[in-house]
Short mmCIF file of C-alpha atoms in Angstrom, two decimals:
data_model
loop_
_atom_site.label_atom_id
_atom_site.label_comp_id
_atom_site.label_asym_id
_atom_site.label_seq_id
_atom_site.Cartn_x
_atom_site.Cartn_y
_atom_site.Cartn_z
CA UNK O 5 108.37 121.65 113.90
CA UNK O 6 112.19 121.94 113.75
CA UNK O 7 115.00 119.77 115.03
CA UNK O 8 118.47 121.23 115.53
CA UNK O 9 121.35 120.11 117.45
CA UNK O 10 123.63 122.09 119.61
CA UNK O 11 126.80 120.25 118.58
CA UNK O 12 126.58 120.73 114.62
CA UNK O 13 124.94 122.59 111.81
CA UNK O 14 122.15 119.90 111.59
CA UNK O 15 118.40 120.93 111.19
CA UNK O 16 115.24 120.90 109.27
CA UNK O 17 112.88 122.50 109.01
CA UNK O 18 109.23 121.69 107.81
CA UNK O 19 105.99 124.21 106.65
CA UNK O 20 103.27 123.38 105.11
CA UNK O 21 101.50 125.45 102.10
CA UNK O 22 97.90 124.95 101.25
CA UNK O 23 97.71 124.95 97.16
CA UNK O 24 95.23 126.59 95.25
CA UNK O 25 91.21 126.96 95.63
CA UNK O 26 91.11 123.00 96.77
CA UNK O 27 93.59 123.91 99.70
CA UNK O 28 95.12 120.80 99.43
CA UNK O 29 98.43 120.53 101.29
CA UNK O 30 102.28 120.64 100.61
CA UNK O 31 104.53 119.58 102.97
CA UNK O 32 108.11 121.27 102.59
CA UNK O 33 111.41 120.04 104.42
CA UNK O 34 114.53 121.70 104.29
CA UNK O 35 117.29 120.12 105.75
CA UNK O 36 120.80 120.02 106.18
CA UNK O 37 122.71 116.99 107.65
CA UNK O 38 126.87 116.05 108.44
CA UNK O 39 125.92 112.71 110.13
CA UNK O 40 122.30 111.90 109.90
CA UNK O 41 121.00 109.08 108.20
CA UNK O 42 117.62 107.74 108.14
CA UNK O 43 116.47 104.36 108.92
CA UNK O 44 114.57 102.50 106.25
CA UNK O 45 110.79 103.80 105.74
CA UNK O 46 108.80 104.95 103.00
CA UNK O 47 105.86 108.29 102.61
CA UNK O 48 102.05 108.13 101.86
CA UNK O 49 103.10 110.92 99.39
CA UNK O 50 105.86 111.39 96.44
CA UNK O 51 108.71 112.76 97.46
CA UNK O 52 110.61 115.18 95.06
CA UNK O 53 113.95 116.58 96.82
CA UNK O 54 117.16 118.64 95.28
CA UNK O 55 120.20 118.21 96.48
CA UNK O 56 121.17 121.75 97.31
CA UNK O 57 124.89 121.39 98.88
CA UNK O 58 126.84 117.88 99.59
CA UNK O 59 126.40 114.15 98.81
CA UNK O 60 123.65 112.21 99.94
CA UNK O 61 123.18 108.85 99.02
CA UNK O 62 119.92 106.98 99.07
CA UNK O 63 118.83 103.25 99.18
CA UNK O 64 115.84 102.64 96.93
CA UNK O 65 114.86 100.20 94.87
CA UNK O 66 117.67 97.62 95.51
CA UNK O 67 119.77 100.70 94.35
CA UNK O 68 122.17 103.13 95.65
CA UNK O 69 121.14 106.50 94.20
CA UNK O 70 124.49 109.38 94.77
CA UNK O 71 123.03 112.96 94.78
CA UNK O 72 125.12 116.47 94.11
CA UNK O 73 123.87 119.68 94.17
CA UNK O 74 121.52 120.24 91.35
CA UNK O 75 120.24 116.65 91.20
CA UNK O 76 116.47 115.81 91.43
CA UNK O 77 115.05 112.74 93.13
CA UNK O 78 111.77 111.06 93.27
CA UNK O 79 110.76 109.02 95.04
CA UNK O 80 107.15 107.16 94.89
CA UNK O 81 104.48 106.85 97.55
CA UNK O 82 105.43 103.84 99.67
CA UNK O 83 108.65 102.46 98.44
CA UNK O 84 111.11 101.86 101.46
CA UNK O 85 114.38 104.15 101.11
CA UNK O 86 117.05 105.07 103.40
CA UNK O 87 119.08 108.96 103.04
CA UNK O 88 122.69 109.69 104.38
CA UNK O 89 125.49 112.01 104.04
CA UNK O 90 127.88 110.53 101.40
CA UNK O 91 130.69 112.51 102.84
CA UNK O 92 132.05 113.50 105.91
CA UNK O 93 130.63 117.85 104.84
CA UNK O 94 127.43 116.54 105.16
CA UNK O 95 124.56 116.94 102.52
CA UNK O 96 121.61 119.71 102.25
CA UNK O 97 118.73 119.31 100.44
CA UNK O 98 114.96 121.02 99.56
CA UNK O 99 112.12 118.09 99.79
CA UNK O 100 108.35 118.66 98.45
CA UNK O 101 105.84 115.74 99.76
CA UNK O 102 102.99 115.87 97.14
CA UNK O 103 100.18 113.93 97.60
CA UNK O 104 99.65 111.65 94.68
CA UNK O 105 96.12 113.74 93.75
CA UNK O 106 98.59 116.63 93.36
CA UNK O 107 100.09 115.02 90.33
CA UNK O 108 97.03 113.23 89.03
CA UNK O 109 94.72 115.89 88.73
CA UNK O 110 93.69 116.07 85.19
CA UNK O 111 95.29 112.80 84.31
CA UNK O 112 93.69 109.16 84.44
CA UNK O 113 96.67 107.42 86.45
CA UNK O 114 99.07 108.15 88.84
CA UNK O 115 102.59 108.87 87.17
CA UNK O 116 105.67 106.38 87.46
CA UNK O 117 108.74 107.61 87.28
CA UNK O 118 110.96 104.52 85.73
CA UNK O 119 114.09 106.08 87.35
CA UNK O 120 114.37 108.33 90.13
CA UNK O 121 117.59 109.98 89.82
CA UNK O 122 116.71 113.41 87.11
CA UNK O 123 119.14 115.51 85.80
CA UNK O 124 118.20 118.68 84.70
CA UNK O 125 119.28 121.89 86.04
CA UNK O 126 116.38 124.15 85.07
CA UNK O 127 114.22 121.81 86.87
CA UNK O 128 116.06 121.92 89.96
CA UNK O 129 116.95 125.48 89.93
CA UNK O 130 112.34 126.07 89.57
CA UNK O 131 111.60 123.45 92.13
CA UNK O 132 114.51 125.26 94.67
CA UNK O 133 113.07 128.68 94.08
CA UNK O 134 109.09 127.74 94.45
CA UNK O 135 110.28 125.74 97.73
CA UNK O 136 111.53 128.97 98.85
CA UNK O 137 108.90 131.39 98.33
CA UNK O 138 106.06 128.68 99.20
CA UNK O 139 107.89 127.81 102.37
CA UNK O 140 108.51 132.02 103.29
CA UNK O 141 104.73 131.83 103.85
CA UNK O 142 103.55 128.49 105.90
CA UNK O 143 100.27 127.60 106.65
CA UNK O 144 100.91 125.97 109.96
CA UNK O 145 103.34 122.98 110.94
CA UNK O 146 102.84 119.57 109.67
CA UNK O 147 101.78 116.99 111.65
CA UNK O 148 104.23 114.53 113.46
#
């Protein structure tokens, strides 16, 4: 699936990777946005993002969380956030949606992450590059 529009550089983009021998899925955005913002709504599945060019800024929480390039969010299955440009350049960012059994596997509960806003640049720089390379070779399209 991929949404573009003909009057500015607006677009993303989604694959999906199957992971490992269980073939569980990994749904991959990337996006970039000058005027988008979404409405209020929330995923089945985490969502980890980096910022990879622009401000966004998110609702979540009762919070207003401002991303830069380099900054990691999460975000936790089915807690209500909004996403915008903070700017008038617009925002881009990478976006893995695990499914929580992707990050529980091998552990007895499902993790919380006390703040969602992470700051740290090797992070971000791995979770860009494995975004890449698993989204250079898709499964097939998520569904709608």
């Amino acid at each position: 699936m991929r949404g573009e529009t003909a009057t500015s550089r607006e677009q993303a983009v989604w694959t999906r990777a199957t992971l490992g021998q269980t073939g569980r899925p990994l749904d991959l955005l990337t996006a970039r946005f000058d005027r988008h913002r979404y409405a209020p709504h929330a995923h089945e599945e985490f969502t980890v993002g980096v910022c990879v060019g622009g401000e966004e800024v998110i609702d979540y929480r009762g919070g207003r969380i401002r991303t830069g390039p380099g900054s990691i969010v999460v975000l936790a299955p089915g807690e209500t956030h909004t996403g915008g440009p903070a700017a008038s350049d617009g925002y881009a960012y990478r976006a893995l949606y695990a499914d929580p059994t992707l990050l529980t596997e091998g552990t007895r509960s499902v993790p919380h992450f006390r703040e969602p806003l992470l700051d740290d640049p090797e992070l971000a720089t791995a979770l860009r590059l494995t975004h890449t390379e698993l989204s250079a070779c898709p499964d097939h399209p998520p569904a709608p």
